[in-house]
């Protein structure tokens, strides 16, 4: 499903009461821990702006302006004997399990105050327990297939959950068990992600973890002879200390974990954004953010990136090939910043995403 402009008929439709289940692991607030948290903030804000009643169930410390009900993340009382059992899982996983279980049990009790429940988390329990709820449940597929969600889908002969996927690539990856996921591309607020003047340096942004390939961006920048500015949360300290920190210096700098306004300024003042996924990137929100800033993208053709990046706004090379990436830098920098911005407005906007979700919601709740 693709989004167009918000039509008069959509505006006149009755507002929906939506329970939006978010991540329990990280708060939905700036600076965002990752793309999932940023996406949840944008979607809930956009839906509320269209007069929908949105209750966000999220982790402690989330933005209170979203109408947040905190998920009950409390330490479980597990005996020493049980902790020694070979089936004992990590404590954070157990805390999240209890939080989502309690939430789903509460949503299942009595008449619902919602028209639908949107599971925007990565947890399996909203899928496994959907049949117990008195209202429809939708789930957005944000990742490649995971064993827990695949198992949850198979809990009933006919899974009652309706699924959306953040890209056609992600929908295809799940097709063996979710035959017809509705594609709703992630969107960003192009009023907040403003076009910037560009500059001479390259930029890399995102979670600093092995699967995002920060070290390959460093290699490509060094080979291209251009400076690289890195921004984002350090999600894997061992990886950062081994592969990123030793390379920092005059030409490679770490700017920190930035709030959105500062990150927009950094990306918008760069010549090109380097995007280096080492996994099948389900969407790539950093791509949309860069294009909205007018900054063309130089990256690996992996996951959903070929779905988002066109020849007018970026260059993609074989995954993992930092030499090819370095060679593509100059042609990327030569691309029109205005074309990059126009592509973001047409294909990656918050408005298009929200239009699509409204259509999806109404088709589910009809």
GROMACS .gro file of C-alpha atoms in nm:
model
  366
    1UNK     CA    1   0.000   0.000   0.000
    2UNK     CA    2   0.138   0.339  -0.089
    3UNK     CA    3   0.035   0.668   0.058
    4UNK     CA    4  -0.103   0.966  -0.129
    5UNK     CA    5  -0.223   1.298   0.005
    6UNK     CA    6  -0.468   1.312   0.292
    7UNK     CA    7  -0.804   1.325   0.112
    8UNK     CA    8  -1.121   1.506   0.231
    9UNK     CA    9  -1.302   1.171   0.276
   10UNK     CA   10  -1.024   1.052   0.507
   11UNK     CA   11  -1.041   1.375   0.706
   12UNK     CA   12  -1.417   1.336   0.762
   13UNK     CA   13  -1.390   0.975   0.882
   14UNK     CA   14  -1.438   0.920   1.252
   15UNK     CA   15  -1.117   0.924   1.458
   16UNK     CA   16  -0.985   0.586   1.566
   17UNK     CA   17  -0.889   0.480   1.916
   18UNK     CA   18  -0.551   0.312   1.875
   19UNK     CA   19  -0.340   0.122   2.126
   20UNK     CA   20   0.015   0.147   1.991
   21UNK     CA   21   0.249  -0.109   2.148
   22UNK     CA   22   0.608   0.012   2.133
   23UNK     CA   23   0.948  -0.112   2.237
   24UNK     CA   24   0.996  -0.183   2.607
   25UNK     CA   25   1.374  -0.195   2.584
   26UNK     CA   26   1.436   0.169   2.496
   27UNK     CA   27   1.231   0.481   2.575
   28UNK     CA   28   1.053   0.656   2.289
   29UNK     CA   29   1.231   0.987   2.331
   30UNK     CA   30   1.522   1.184   2.191
   31UNK     CA   31   1.796   1.107   2.128
   32UNK     CA   32   1.640   0.794   1.985
   33UNK     CA   33   1.806   0.461   2.050
   34UNK     CA   34   1.739   0.350   1.694
   35UNK     CA   35   1.512   0.365   1.392
   36UNK     CA   36   1.229   0.171   1.558
   37UNK     CA   37   1.200   0.427   1.839
   38UNK     CA   38   1.219   0.720   1.596
   39UNK     CA   39   0.954   0.560   1.376
   40UNK     CA   40   0.719   0.501   1.671
   41UNK     CA   41   0.755   0.863   1.782
   42UNK     CA   42   0.683   0.993   1.431
   43UNK     CA   43   0.385   0.764   1.371
   44UNK     CA   44   0.217   0.833   1.705
   45UNK     CA   45   0.272   1.208   1.668
   46UNK     CA   46   0.128   1.209   1.315
   47UNK     CA   47  -0.178   1.005   1.414
   48UNK     CA   48  -0.251   1.234   1.709
   49UNK     CA   49  -0.219   1.536   1.478
   50UNK     CA   50  -0.500   1.382   1.270
   51UNK     CA   51  -0.724   1.364   1.578
   52UNK     CA   52  -0.690   0.991   1.640
   53UNK     CA   53  -0.683   0.888   2.006
   54UNK     CA   54  -0.347   0.717   2.047
   55UNK     CA   55  -0.225   0.547   2.363
   56UNK     CA   56   0.140   0.444   2.339
   57UNK     CA   57   0.250   0.153   2.558
   58UNK     CA   58   0.625   0.204   2.586
   59UNK     CA   59   0.928   0.171   2.809
   60UNK     CA   60   0.999   0.397   3.106
   61UNK     CA   61   1.133   0.743   3.025
   62UNK     CA   62   0.936   0.785   2.702
   63UNK     CA   63   0.813   1.124   2.582
   64UNK     CA   64   0.503   1.205   2.794
   65UNK     CA   65   0.368   1.415   2.507
   66UNK     CA   66   0.285   1.095   2.321
   67UNK     CA   67   0.020   0.987   2.570
   68UNK     CA   68   0.241   0.712   2.706
   69UNK     CA   69   0.139   0.437   2.943
   70UNK     CA   70   0.460   0.282   3.072
   71UNK     CA   71   0.501  -0.090   3.026
   72UNK     CA   72   0.546  -0.251   3.369
   73UNK     CA   73   0.914  -0.344   3.351
   74UNK     CA   74   0.979  -0.494   3.692
   75UNK     CA   75   1.235  -0.750   3.803
   76UNK     CA   76   1.078  -1.094   3.818
   77UNK     CA   77   1.119  -1.286   4.144
   78UNK     CA   78   1.311  -1.587   4.021
   79UNK     CA   79   1.456  -1.823   4.281
   80UNK     CA   80   1.824  -1.912   4.287
   81UNK     CA   81   1.729  -2.267   4.199
   82UNK     CA   82   1.536  -2.154   3.891
   83UNK     CA   83   1.820  -1.922   3.786
   84UNK     CA   84   2.053  -2.222   3.781
   85UNK     CA   85   1.825  -2.407   3.540
   86UNK     CA   86   1.969  -2.446   3.191
   87UNK     CA   87   1.655  -2.290   3.040
   88UNK     CA   88   1.708  -1.960   3.228
   89UNK     CA   89   1.712  -1.666   2.988
   90UNK     CA   90   1.871  -1.322   3.028
   91UNK     CA   91   1.702  -1.109   3.294
   92UNK     CA   92   1.612  -0.820   3.054
   93UNK     CA   93   1.438  -1.070   2.822
   94UNK     CA   94   1.240  -1.207   3.115
   95UNK     CA   95   1.140  -0.859   3.231
   96UNK     CA   96   1.014  -0.772   2.881
   97UNK     CA   97   0.826  -1.102   2.861
   98UNK     CA   98   0.642  -1.025   3.186
   99UNK     CA   99   0.568  -0.666   3.077
  100UNK     CA  100   0.414  -0.765   2.744
  101UNK     CA  101   0.230  -1.058   2.901
  102UNK     CA  102   0.072  -0.831   3.162
  103UNK     CA  103  -0.022  -0.576   2.895
  104UNK     CA  104  -0.189  -0.835   2.671
  105UNK     CA  105  -0.382  -0.981   2.964
  106UNK     CA  106  -0.507  -0.633   3.055
  107UNK     CA  107  -0.610  -0.560   2.694
  108UNK     CA  108  -0.799  -0.890   2.684
  109UNK     CA  109  -1.013  -0.816   2.991
  110UNK     CA  110  -1.366  -0.690   2.931
  111UNK     CA  111  -1.492  -0.445   2.664
  112UNK     CA  112  -1.212  -0.263   2.487
  113UNK     CA  113  -1.161   0.112   2.497
  114UNK     CA  114  -0.978   0.084   2.163
  115UNK     CA  115  -1.081   0.024   1.804
  116UNK     CA  116  -0.763  -0.165   1.726
  117UNK     CA  117  -0.424  -0.260   1.867
  118UNK     CA  118  -0.112  -0.188   1.663
  119UNK     CA  119   0.187  -0.394   1.770
  120UNK     CA  120   0.484  -0.183   1.665
  121UNK     CA  121   0.727  -0.374   1.886
  122UNK     CA  122   0.947  -0.673   1.808
  123UNK     CA  123   0.783  -0.886   2.076
  124UNK     CA  124   0.596  -1.205   1.992
  125UNK     CA  125   0.327  -1.198   2.264
  126UNK     CA  126   0.095  -0.944   2.093
  127UNK     CA  127   0.087  -1.187   1.799
  128UNK     CA  128   0.051  -1.504   2.005
  129UNK     CA  129  -0.231  -1.358   2.220
  130UNK     CA  130  -0.416  -1.161   1.952
  131UNK     CA  131  -0.709  -1.403   1.944
  132UNK     CA  132  -0.784  -1.321   2.310
  133UNK     CA  133  -0.846  -0.953   2.234
  134UNK     CA  134  -1.193  -0.816   2.152
  135UNK     CA  135  -1.055  -0.585   1.879
  136UNK     CA  136  -0.839  -0.637   1.568
  137UNK     CA  137  -0.461  -0.658   1.608
  138UNK     CA  138  -0.213  -0.541   1.346
  139UNK     CA  139   0.162  -0.596   1.359
  140UNK     CA  140   0.433  -0.418   1.166
  141UNK     CA  141   0.721  -0.637   1.052
  142UNK     CA  142   1.034  -0.432   1.113
  143UNK     CA  143   1.298  -0.706   1.084
  144UNK     CA  144   1.385  -1.019   0.891
  145UNK     CA  145   1.200  -1.330   1.018
  146UNK     CA  146   1.255  -1.423   1.382
  147UNK     CA  147   1.180  -1.764   1.538
  148UNK     CA  148   0.961  -1.627   1.818
  149UNK     CA  149   0.725  -1.436   1.590
  150UNK     CA  150   0.712  -1.720   1.338
  151UNK     CA  151   0.615  -1.951   1.623
  152UNK     CA  152   0.350  -1.706   1.747
  153UNK     CA  153   0.192  -1.684   1.401
  154UNK     CA  154   0.141  -2.060   1.410
  155UNK     CA  155  -0.036  -2.061   1.749
  156UNK     CA  156  -0.380  -2.079   1.585
  157UNK     CA  157  -0.492  -2.255   1.264
  158UNK     CA  158  -0.564  -1.912   1.118
  159UNK     CA  159  -0.362  -1.626   1.266
  160UNK     CA  160  -0.604  -1.334   1.329
  161UNK     CA  161  -0.332  -1.069   1.304
  162UNK     CA  162  -0.309  -0.845   0.997
  163UNK     CA  163   0.048  -0.759   0.904
  164UNK     CA  164   0.222  -0.464   0.745
  165UNK     CA  165   0.587  -0.456   0.645
  166UNK     CA  166   0.822  -0.159   0.626
  167UNK     CA  167   0.937  -0.248   0.273
  168UNK     CA  168   0.862  -0.482  -0.013
  169UNK     CA  169   1.193  -0.651   0.066
  170UNK     CA  170   1.081  -0.724   0.423
  171UNK     CA  171   0.738  -0.840   0.306
  172UNK     CA  172   0.908  -1.085   0.068
  173UNK     CA  173   1.132  -1.217   0.347
  174UNK     CA  174   0.823  -1.306   0.553
  175UNK     CA  175   0.610  -1.436   0.264
  176UNK     CA  176   0.661  -1.802   0.355
  177UNK     CA  177   0.453  -1.748   0.668
  178UNK     CA  178   0.282  -1.410   0.606
  179UNK     CA  179   0.159  -1.438   0.246
  180UNK     CA  180   0.010  -1.090   0.216
  181UNK     CA  181   0.173  -0.824   0.431
  182UNK     CA  182   0.071  -0.470   0.335
  183UNK     CA  183   0.376  -0.260   0.253
  184UNK     CA  184   0.385   0.071   0.439
  185UNK     CA  185   0.720   0.244   0.403
  186UNK     CA  186   0.854   0.420   0.710
  187UNK     CA  187   0.825   0.795   0.693
  188UNK     CA  188   0.996   1.096   0.844
  189UNK     CA  189   0.876   1.446   0.918
  190UNK     CA  190   1.023   1.643   0.628
  191UNK     CA  191   0.937   1.965   0.812
  192UNK     CA  192   1.185   1.869   1.085
  193UNK     CA  193   1.436   1.705   0.852
  194UNK     CA  194   1.514   2.018   0.651
  195UNK     CA  195   1.729   2.053   0.344
  196UNK     CA  196   2.085   2.157   0.430
  197UNK     CA  197   2.359   2.342   0.240
  198UNK     CA  198   2.588   2.042   0.194
  199UNK     CA  199   2.961   2.050   0.255
  200UNK     CA  200   3.286   1.866   0.192
  201UNK     CA  201   3.272   1.581   0.445
  202UNK     CA  202   3.095   1.246   0.445
  203UNK     CA  203   2.855   1.144   0.721
  204UNK     CA  204   2.758   0.809   0.871
  205UNK     CA  205   2.469   0.786   1.118
  206UNK     CA  206   2.290   0.509   1.302
  207UNK     CA  207   2.343   0.255   1.578
  208UNK     CA  208   2.711   0.165   1.604
  209UNK     CA  209   2.686  -0.213   1.590
  210UNK     CA  210   2.852  -0.473   1.363
  211UNK     CA  211   2.550  -0.522   1.139
  212UNK     CA  212   2.549  -0.153   1.047
  213UNK     CA  213   2.909  -0.172   0.924
  214UNK     CA  214   3.055   0.151   1.064
  215UNK     CA  215   3.407   0.017   1.006
  216UNK     CA  216   3.338  -0.021   0.633
  217UNK     CA  217   3.227   0.340   0.613
  218UNK     CA  218   3.557   0.438   0.773
  219UNK     CA  219   3.748   0.230   0.519
  220UNK     CA  220   3.559   0.386   0.229
  221UNK     CA  221   3.612   0.739   0.359
  222UNK     CA  222   3.986   0.682   0.402
  223UNK     CA  223   4.013   0.541   0.050
  224UNK     CA  224   3.815   0.833  -0.094
  225UNK     CA  225   4.037   1.091   0.077
  226UNK     CA  226   3.743   1.262   0.246
  227UNK     CA  227   3.669   1.322   0.611
  228UNK     CA  228   3.395   1.121   0.779
  229UNK     CA  229   3.176   1.234   1.067
  230UNK     CA  230   3.004   0.955   1.262
  231UNK     CA  231   2.696   0.999   1.480
  232UNK     CA  232   2.478   0.758   1.672
  233UNK     CA  233   2.442   0.553   1.988
  234UNK     CA  234   2.709   0.296   2.067
  235UNK     CA  235   2.501  -0.020   2.069
  236UNK     CA  236   2.798  -0.258   2.096
  237UNK     CA  237   3.080  -0.125   2.313
  238UNK     CA  238   3.318  -0.407   2.220
  239UNK     CA  239   3.271  -0.337   1.849
  240UNK     CA  240   3.317   0.038   1.898
  241UNK     CA  241   3.636  -0.007   2.100
  242UNK     CA  242   3.785  -0.261   1.858
  243UNK     CA  243   3.683  -0.125   1.517
  244UNK     CA  244   3.585   0.241   1.551
  245UNK     CA  245   3.771   0.418   1.830
  246UNK     CA  246   4.122   0.318   1.706
  247UNK     CA  247   4.043   0.483   1.369
  248UNK     CA  248   3.927   0.814   1.513
  249UNK     CA  249   4.146   1.115   1.454
  250UNK     CA  250   4.172   1.425   1.239
  251UNK     CA  251   3.983   1.280   0.941
  252UNK     CA  252   3.746   1.039   1.119
  253UNK     CA  253   3.547   1.188   1.406
  254UNK     CA  254   3.272   1.066   1.637
  255UNK     CA  255   3.016   1.340   1.699
  256UNK     CA  256   2.817   1.151   1.965
  257UNK     CA  257   2.455   1.044   2.005
  258UNK     CA  258   2.269   1.351   1.883
  259UNK     CA  259   1.919   1.488   1.920
  260UNK     CA  260   1.727   1.510   1.595
  261UNK     CA  261   1.786   1.881   1.533
  262UNK     CA  262   2.163   1.845   1.574
  263UNK     CA  263   2.169   1.530   1.363
  264UNK     CA  264   1.972   1.706   1.089
  265UNK     CA  265   2.227   1.989   1.090
  266UNK     CA  266   2.515   1.741   1.071
  267UNK     CA  267   2.364   1.538   0.785
  268UNK     CA  268   2.249   1.846   0.597
  269UNK     CA  269   2.598   1.999   0.608
  270UNK     CA  270   2.760   1.688   0.457
  271UNK     CA  271   2.849   1.610   0.097
  272UNK     CA  272   2.707   1.257   0.103
  273UNK     CA  273   2.574   1.002   0.350
  274UNK     CA  274   2.753   0.666   0.360
  275UNK     CA  275   2.521   0.374   0.442
  276UNK     CA  276   2.691   0.038   0.499
  277UNK     CA  277   2.451  -0.239   0.610
  278UNK     CA  278   2.612  -0.577   0.676
  279UNK     CA  279   2.270  -0.740   0.711
  280UNK     CA  280   1.951  -0.730   0.506
  281UNK     CA  281   1.842  -0.383   0.611
  282UNK     CA  282   1.461  -0.397   0.645
  283UNK     CA  283   1.417  -0.030   0.553
  284UNK     CA  284   1.697   0.212   0.636
  285UNK     CA  285   1.557   0.519   0.808
  286UNK     CA  286   1.896   0.692   0.787
  287UNK     CA  287   1.855   0.689   0.407
  288UNK     CA  288   1.525   0.876   0.427
  289UNK     CA  289   1.672   1.123   0.676
  290UNK     CA  290   1.972   1.194   0.455
  291UNK     CA  291   1.762   1.245   0.142
  292UNK     CA  292   1.527   1.481   0.327
  293UNK     CA  293   1.834   1.689   0.415
  294UNK     CA  294   1.919   1.699   0.043
  295UNK     CA  295   2.222   1.478   0.106
  296UNK     CA  296   2.267   1.204  -0.157
  297UNK     CA  297   2.337   0.848  -0.043
  298UNK     CA  298   2.636   0.629  -0.120
  299UNK     CA  299   2.577   0.277   0.010
  300UNK     CA  300   2.555  -0.097  -0.024
  301UNK     CA  301   2.282  -0.252  -0.239
  302UNK     CA  302   2.149  -0.471   0.039
  303UNK     CA  303   1.808  -0.525   0.193
  304UNK     CA  304   1.559  -0.250   0.114
  305UNK     CA  305   1.814   0.011   0.004
  306UNK     CA  306   1.763  -0.056  -0.370
  307UNK     CA  307   1.392   0.001  -0.305
  308UNK     CA  308   1.453   0.349  -0.164
  309UNK     CA  309   1.761   0.483  -0.341
  310UNK     CA  310   1.722   0.580  -0.707
  311UNK     CA  311   1.999   0.683  -0.952
  312UNK     CA  312   1.883   1.043  -0.913
  313UNK     CA  313   1.957   1.054  -0.540
  314UNK     CA  314   2.231   0.799  -0.474
  315UNK     CA  315   2.475   0.533  -0.579
  316UNK     CA  316   2.474   0.172  -0.457
  317UNK     CA  317   2.753  -0.083  -0.487
  318UNK     CA  318   2.803  -0.450  -0.403
  319UNK     CA  319   2.757  -0.521  -0.032
  320UNK     CA  320   3.077  -0.527   0.172
  321UNK     CA  321   3.294  -0.371  -0.099
  322UNK     CA  322   3.443  -0.063   0.066
  323UNK     CA  323   3.675  -0.004  -0.233
  324UNK     CA  324   3.379   0.019  -0.471
  325UNK     CA  325   3.202   0.240  -0.220
  326UNK     CA  326   3.500   0.478  -0.212
  327UNK     CA  327   3.504   0.495  -0.592
  328UNK     CA  328   3.133   0.584  -0.594
  329UNK     CA  329   3.173   0.877  -0.355
  330UNK     CA  330   3.257   1.147  -0.609
  331UNK     CA  331   2.973   1.060  -0.848
  332UNK     CA  332   2.736   1.057  -0.549
  333UNK     CA  333   2.847   1.401  -0.439
  334UNK     CA  334   2.779   1.530  -0.791
  335UNK     CA  335   2.409   1.443  -0.770
  336UNK     CA  336   2.143   1.710  -0.727
  337UNK     CA  337   2.061   1.788  -0.366
  338UNK     CA  338   1.724   1.921  -0.481
  339UNK     CA  339   1.644   1.587  -0.645
  340UNK     CA  340   1.736   1.406  -0.324
  341UNK     CA  341   1.500   1.628  -0.127
  342UNK     CA  342   1.217   1.585  -0.380
  343UNK     CA  343   1.253   1.207  -0.364
  344UNK     CA  344   1.226   1.214   0.015
  345UNK     CA  345   0.916   1.430   0.003
  346UNK     CA  346   0.749   1.200  -0.250
  347UNK     CA  347   0.848   0.860  -0.112
  348UNK     CA  348   0.968   0.889   0.247
  349UNK     CA  349   0.738   1.144   0.407
  350UNK     CA  350   0.543   1.118   0.729
  351UNK     CA  351   0.229   1.219   0.539
  352UNK     CA  352   0.256   0.930   0.293
  353UNK     CA  353   0.321   0.684   0.576
  354UNK     CA  354   0.027   0.809   0.784
  355UNK     CA  355  -0.210   0.803   0.485
  356UNK     CA  356  -0.117   0.440   0.428
  357UNK     CA  357  -0.160   0.342   0.791
  358UNK     CA  358  -0.500   0.510   0.808
  359UNK     CA  359  -0.616   0.313   0.504
  360UNK     CA  360  -0.472  -0.005   0.655
  361UNK     CA  361  -0.637   0.053   0.992
  362UNK     CA  362  -0.977   0.120   0.840
  363UNK     CA  363  -0.959  -0.188   0.619
  364UNK     CA  364  -0.883  -0.395   0.929
  365UNK     CA  365  -1.147  -0.243   1.157
  366UNK     CA  366  -1.425  -0.229   0.895
   0.00000   0.00000   0.00000
